[in-house]
Coordinates of C-alpha atoms in Angstrom, one line a residue:
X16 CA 101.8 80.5 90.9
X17 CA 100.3 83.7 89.3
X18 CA 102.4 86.9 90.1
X19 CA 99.9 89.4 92.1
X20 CA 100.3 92.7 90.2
X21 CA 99.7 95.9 92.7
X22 CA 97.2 98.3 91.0
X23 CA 98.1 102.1 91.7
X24 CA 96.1 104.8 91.4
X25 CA 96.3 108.5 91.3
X26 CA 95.4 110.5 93.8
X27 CA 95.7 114.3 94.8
X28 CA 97.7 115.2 97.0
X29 CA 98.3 118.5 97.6
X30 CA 96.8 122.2 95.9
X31 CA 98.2 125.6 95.5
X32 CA 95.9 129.1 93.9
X33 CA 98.0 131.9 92.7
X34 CA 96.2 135.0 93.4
X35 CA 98.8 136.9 92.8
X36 CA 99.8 136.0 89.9
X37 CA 99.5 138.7 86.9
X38 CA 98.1 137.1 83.3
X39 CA 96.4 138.7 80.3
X40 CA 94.0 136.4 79.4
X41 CA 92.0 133.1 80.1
X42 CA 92.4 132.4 76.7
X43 CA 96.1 131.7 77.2
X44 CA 98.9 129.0 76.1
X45 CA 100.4 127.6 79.7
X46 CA 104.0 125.7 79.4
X47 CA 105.4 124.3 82.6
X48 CA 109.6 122.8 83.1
X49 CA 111.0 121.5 86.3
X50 CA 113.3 123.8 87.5
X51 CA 116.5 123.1 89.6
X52 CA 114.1 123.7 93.1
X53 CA 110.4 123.4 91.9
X54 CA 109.1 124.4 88.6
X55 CA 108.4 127.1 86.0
X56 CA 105.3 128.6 84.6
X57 CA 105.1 130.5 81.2
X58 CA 102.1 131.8 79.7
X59 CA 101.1 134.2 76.0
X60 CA 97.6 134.3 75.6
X61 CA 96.7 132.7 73.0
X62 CA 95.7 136.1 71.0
X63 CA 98.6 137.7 71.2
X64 CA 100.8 139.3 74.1
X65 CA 103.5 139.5 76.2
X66 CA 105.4 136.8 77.4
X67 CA 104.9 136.5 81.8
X68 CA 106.5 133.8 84.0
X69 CA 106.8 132.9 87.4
X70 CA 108.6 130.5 89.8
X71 CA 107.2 127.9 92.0
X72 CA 109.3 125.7 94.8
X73 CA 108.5 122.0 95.7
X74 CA 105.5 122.7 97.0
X75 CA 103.9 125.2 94.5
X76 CA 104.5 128.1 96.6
X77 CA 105.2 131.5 94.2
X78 CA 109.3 131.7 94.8
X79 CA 110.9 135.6 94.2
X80 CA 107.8 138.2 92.5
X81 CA 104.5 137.1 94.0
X82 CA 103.1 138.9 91.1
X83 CA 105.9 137.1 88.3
X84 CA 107.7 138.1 86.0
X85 CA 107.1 140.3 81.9
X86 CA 109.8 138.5 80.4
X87 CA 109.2 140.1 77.1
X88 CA 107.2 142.6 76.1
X89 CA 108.9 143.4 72.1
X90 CA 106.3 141.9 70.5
X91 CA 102.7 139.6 70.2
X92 CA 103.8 136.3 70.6
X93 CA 100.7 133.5 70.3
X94 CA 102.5 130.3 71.4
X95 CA 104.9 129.5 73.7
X96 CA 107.2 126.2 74.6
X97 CA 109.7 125.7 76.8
X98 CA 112.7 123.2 78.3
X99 CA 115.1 123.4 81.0
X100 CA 118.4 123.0 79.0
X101 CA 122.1 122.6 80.3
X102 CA 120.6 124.2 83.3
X103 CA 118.9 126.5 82.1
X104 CA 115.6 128.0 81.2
X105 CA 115.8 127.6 77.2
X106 CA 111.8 129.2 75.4
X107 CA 110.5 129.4 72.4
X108 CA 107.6 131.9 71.7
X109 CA 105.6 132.3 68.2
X110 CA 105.0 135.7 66.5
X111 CA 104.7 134.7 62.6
X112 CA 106.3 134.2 60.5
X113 CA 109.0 133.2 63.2
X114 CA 109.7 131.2 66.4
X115 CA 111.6 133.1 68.9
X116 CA 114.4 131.1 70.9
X117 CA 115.4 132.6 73.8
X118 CA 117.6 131.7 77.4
X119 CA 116.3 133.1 80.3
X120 CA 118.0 133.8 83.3
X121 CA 116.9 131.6 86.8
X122 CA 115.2 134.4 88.6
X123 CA 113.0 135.0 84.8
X124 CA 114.3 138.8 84.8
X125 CA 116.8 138.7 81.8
X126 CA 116.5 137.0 78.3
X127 CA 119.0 136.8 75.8
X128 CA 117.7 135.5 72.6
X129 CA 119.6 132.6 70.6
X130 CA 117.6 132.3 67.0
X131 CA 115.0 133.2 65.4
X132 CA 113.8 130.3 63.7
X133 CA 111.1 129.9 60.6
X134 CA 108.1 128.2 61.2
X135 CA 104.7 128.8 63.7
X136 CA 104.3 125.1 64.5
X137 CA 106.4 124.2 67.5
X138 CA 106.7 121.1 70.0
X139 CA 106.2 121.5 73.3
X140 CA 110.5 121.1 74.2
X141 CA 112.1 124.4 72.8
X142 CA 115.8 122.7 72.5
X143 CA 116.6 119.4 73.2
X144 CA 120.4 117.2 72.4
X145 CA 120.3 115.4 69.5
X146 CA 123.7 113.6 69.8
X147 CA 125.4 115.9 71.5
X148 CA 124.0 118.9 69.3
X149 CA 121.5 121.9 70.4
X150 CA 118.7 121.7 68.6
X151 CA 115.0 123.5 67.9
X152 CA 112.7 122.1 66.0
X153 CA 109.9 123.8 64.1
X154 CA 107.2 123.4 61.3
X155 CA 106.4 125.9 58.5
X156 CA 104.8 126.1 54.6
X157 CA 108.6 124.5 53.9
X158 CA 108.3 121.6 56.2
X159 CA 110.3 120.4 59.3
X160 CA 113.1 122.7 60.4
X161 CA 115.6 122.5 62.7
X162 CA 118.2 125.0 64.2
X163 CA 120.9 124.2 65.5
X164 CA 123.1 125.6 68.3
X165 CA 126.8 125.4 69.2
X166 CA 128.9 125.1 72.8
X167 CA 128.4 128.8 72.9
X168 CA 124.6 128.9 72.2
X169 CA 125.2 130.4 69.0
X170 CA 122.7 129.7 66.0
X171 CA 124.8 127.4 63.2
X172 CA 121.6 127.7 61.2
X173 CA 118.5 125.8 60.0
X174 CA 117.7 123.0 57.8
X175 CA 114.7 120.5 56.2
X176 CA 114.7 117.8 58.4
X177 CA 111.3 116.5 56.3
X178 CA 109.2 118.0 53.7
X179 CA 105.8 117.2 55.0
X180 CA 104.0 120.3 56.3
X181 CA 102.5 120.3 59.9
X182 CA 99.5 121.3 61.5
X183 CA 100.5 120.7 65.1
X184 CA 104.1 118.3 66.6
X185 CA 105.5 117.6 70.0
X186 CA 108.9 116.8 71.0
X187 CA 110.8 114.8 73.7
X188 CA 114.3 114.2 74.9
X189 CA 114.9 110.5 74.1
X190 CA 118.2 109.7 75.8
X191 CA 121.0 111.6 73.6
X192 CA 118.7 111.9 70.8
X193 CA 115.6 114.0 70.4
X194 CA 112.3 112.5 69.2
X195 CA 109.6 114.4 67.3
X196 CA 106.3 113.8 66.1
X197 CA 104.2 115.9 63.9
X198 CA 100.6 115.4 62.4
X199 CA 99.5 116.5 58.9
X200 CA 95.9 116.1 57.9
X201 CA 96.4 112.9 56.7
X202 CA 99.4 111.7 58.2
X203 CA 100.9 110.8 61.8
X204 CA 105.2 111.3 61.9
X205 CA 107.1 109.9 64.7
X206 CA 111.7 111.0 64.0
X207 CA 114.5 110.6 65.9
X208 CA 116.1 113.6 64.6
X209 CA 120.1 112.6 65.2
X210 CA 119.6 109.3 63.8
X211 CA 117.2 110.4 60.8
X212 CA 115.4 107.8 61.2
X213 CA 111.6 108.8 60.4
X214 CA 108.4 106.7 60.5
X215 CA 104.6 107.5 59.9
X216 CA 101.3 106.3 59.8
X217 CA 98.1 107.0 57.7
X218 CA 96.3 108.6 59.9
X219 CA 96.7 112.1 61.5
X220 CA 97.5 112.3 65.1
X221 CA 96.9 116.1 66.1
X222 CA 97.3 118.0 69.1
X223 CA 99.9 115.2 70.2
X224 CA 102.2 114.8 72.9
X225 CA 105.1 113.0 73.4
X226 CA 106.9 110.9 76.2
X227 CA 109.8 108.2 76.1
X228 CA 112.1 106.2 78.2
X229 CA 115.6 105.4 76.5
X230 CA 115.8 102.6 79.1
X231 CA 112.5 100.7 77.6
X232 CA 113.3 101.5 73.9
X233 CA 110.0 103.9 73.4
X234 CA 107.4 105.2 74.8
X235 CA 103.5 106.7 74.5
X236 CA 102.0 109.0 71.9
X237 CA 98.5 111.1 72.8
X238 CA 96.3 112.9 70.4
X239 CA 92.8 114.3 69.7
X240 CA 90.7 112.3 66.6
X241 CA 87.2 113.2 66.4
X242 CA 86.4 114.4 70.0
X243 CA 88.2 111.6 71.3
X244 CA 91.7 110.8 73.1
X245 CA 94.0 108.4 71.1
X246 CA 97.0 106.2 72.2
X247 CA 100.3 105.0 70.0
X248 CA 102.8 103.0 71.5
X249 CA 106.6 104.0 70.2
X250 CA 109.0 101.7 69.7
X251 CA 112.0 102.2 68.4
X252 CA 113.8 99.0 67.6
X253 CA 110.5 97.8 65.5
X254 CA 110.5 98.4 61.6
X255 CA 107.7 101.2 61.9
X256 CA 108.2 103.5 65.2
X257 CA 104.7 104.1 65.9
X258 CA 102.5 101.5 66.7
X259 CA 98.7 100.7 66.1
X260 CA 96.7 103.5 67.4
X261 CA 94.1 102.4 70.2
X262 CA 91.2 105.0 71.5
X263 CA 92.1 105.9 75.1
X264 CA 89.1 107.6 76.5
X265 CA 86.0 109.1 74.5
X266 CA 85.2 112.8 74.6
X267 CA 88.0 113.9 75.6
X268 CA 90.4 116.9 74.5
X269 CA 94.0 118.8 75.0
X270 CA 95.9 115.2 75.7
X271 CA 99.1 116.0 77.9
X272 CA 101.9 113.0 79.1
X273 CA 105.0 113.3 81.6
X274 CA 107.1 110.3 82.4
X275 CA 107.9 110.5 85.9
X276 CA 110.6 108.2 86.0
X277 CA 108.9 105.2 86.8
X278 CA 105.6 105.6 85.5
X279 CA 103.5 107.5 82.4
X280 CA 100.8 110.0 83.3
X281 CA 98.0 111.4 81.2
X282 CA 95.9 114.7 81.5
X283 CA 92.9 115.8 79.5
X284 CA 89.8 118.1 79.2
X285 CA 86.5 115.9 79.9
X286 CA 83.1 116.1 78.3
X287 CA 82.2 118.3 80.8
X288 CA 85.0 120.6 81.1
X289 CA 86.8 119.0 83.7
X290 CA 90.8 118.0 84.1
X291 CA 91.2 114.2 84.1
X292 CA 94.7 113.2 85.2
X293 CA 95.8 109.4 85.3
X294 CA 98.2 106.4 85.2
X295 CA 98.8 104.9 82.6
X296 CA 99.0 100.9 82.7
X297 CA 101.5 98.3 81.4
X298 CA 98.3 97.6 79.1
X299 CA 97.6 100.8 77.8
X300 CA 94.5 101.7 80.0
X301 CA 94.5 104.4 82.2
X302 CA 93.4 104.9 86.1
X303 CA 91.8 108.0 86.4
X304 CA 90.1 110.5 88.4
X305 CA 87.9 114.0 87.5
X306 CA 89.9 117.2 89.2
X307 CA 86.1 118.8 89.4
X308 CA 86.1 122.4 88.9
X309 CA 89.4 122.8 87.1
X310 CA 88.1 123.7 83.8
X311 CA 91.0 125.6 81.7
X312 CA 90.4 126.5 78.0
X313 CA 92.4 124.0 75.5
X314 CA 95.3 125.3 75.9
X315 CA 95.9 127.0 79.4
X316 CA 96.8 124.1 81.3
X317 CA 100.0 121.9 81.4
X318 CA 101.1 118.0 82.7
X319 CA 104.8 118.6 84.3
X320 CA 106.8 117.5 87.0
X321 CA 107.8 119.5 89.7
X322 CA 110.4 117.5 91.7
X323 CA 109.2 114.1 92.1
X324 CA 105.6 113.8 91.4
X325 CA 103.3 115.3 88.5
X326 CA 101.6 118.5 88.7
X327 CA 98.7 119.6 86.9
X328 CA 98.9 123.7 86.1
X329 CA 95.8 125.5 85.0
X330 CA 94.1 128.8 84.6
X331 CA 90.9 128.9 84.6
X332 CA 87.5 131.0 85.5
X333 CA 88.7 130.7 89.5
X334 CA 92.3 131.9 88.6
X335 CA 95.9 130.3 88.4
X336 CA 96.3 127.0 90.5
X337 CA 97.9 123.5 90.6
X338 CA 97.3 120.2 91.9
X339 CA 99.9 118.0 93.3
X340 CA 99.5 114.7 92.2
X341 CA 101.0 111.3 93.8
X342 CA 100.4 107.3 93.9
X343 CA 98.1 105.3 95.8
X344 CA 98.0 101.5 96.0
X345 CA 94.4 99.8 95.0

């Protein structure tokens, strides 16, 4: 007998606008992390500014400063990435030549900064374990870099991990190791950093992001190539990490993945402007739908989870706002 396979699909189901909210610019880089009780939201715009955060519960509601928080204000920082670390808020924000690691306090109105690391290219993870080490990983003109950190949090330094020079990488937690990958123009890298073990592809794979589960071995690697979306599998017991790239969806841009636990998600920018959020099958396809009207620049909009289910974050010509996202059966 043929086993019936249940088809899910995505569906939205619930919404939250931020009014209140302070932010410098549309033009902005947005990073979102689960936090302990909902999730956290930290934007620079993408020109160069302050760092500002705020708080959101299980339901999107603004927890603490309706307005949120200036985290830091000592310099013009253009990127921003960010993890929830050993409970705690762990960022990373670029001003060049240097990325900026910082811990931030719960209620986002103290930092204390760890390193400051070389390189401009970060993933989307500020610090992740890599066997049982602290680390950051960045990309300069003298390749991959990683800083490491000790029980206390403080910096034991930074070293070549690989000499290949980025354009853009992402970054994961991939059980007790982290996992990287990093495009060049020519080139796609996928490395577990605390086993070394590195593996690429002849092709590039920019604007990447990264998701795994340690329980199935791998996971799924997004990117942008010529106007399109693209989709790797990873594997990490076969003899080259990074499987045979397949085109997800055409015209698409700014590719974003959570894993969920259970299931892979995928968020991009349509054609047309639009935020496309799906599921991703055993198969490699994706079940989609169009959230019309939510039309962020590149980067001002993130994929994260916020308790259970996937939330889409954007900023956009109506504002700050998210949509809750959750599972339907076909």
């Amino acid at each position: 007998m043929t086993e019936m396979v249940q088809r899910l699909t995505p569906q939205v189901c619930g919404a939250q606008s931020w009014d209140s909210v302070t932010y410098d610019a549309k033009d902005s880089i947005v990073r979102a992390v689960p936090s302990a009780n909902g999730a956290a939201v930290f934007m620079v715009p993408r020109s160069g500014g302050v760092l500002r955060g705020f708080l959101v519960d299980v339901r999107g509601a603004v927890v603490g400063d309706v307005a949120g928080k200036t985290i830091r204000s000592n310099g013009v920082f253009t990127d921003v990435s960010a993890a929830r670390v050993d409970e705690r808020f762990v960022v990373g924000v670029v001003s060049s030549p240097h990325t900026s690691v910082m811990a931030i306090r719960d209620d986002l109105k103290e930092y204390r900064e760890l390193a400051l690391a070389d390189g401009t290219v970060m993933g989307d993870a500020a610090v992740m374990h890599a066997r049982n080490t602290r680390v950051t990983t960045t990309g300069g003109v003298s390749g991959m870099l990683m800083t490491t950190f000790d029980a206390n949090w403080a910096s034991m330094g930074t070293e070549v991990v690989a000499r290949s020079v980025p354009i853009s990488m992402t970054s994961t937690q991939y059980g007790n190791d982290a996992m990287i990958s990093w495009s060049t123009p020519t080139e796609c890298h996928v490395q577990r950093v605390g086993a070394n073990i590195e593996s690429v592809q002849p092709h590039p794979c920019v604007g990447g992001r990264l998701a795994a589960n340690y329980a199935d071995r791998g996971g799924w690697l997004v990117y942008e190539r010529d106007g399109s979306i693209m989709l790797s599998r990873v594997v990490v017991d076969a003899a080259n990490q990074i499987g045979a790239e397949r085109p997800l969806v055409r015209f698409g841009t700014s590719p974003r993945i959570a894993f969920d636990g259970a299931h892979y998600w995928i968020s991009y920018i349509d054609g047309r402007g639009d935020v496309v959020v799906g599921l991703l099958d055993r198969d490699g396809s994706l079940d989609s739908l169009a959230l019309e009207g939510t039309q962020p620049l590149a980067g001002a909009y993130d994929l994260a989870m916020n308790g259970v289910n996937p939330w889409i974050y954007a900023l956009d010509g109506s504002g700050l706002g998210a949509a809750k996202l959750c599972i339907s059966p076909l």
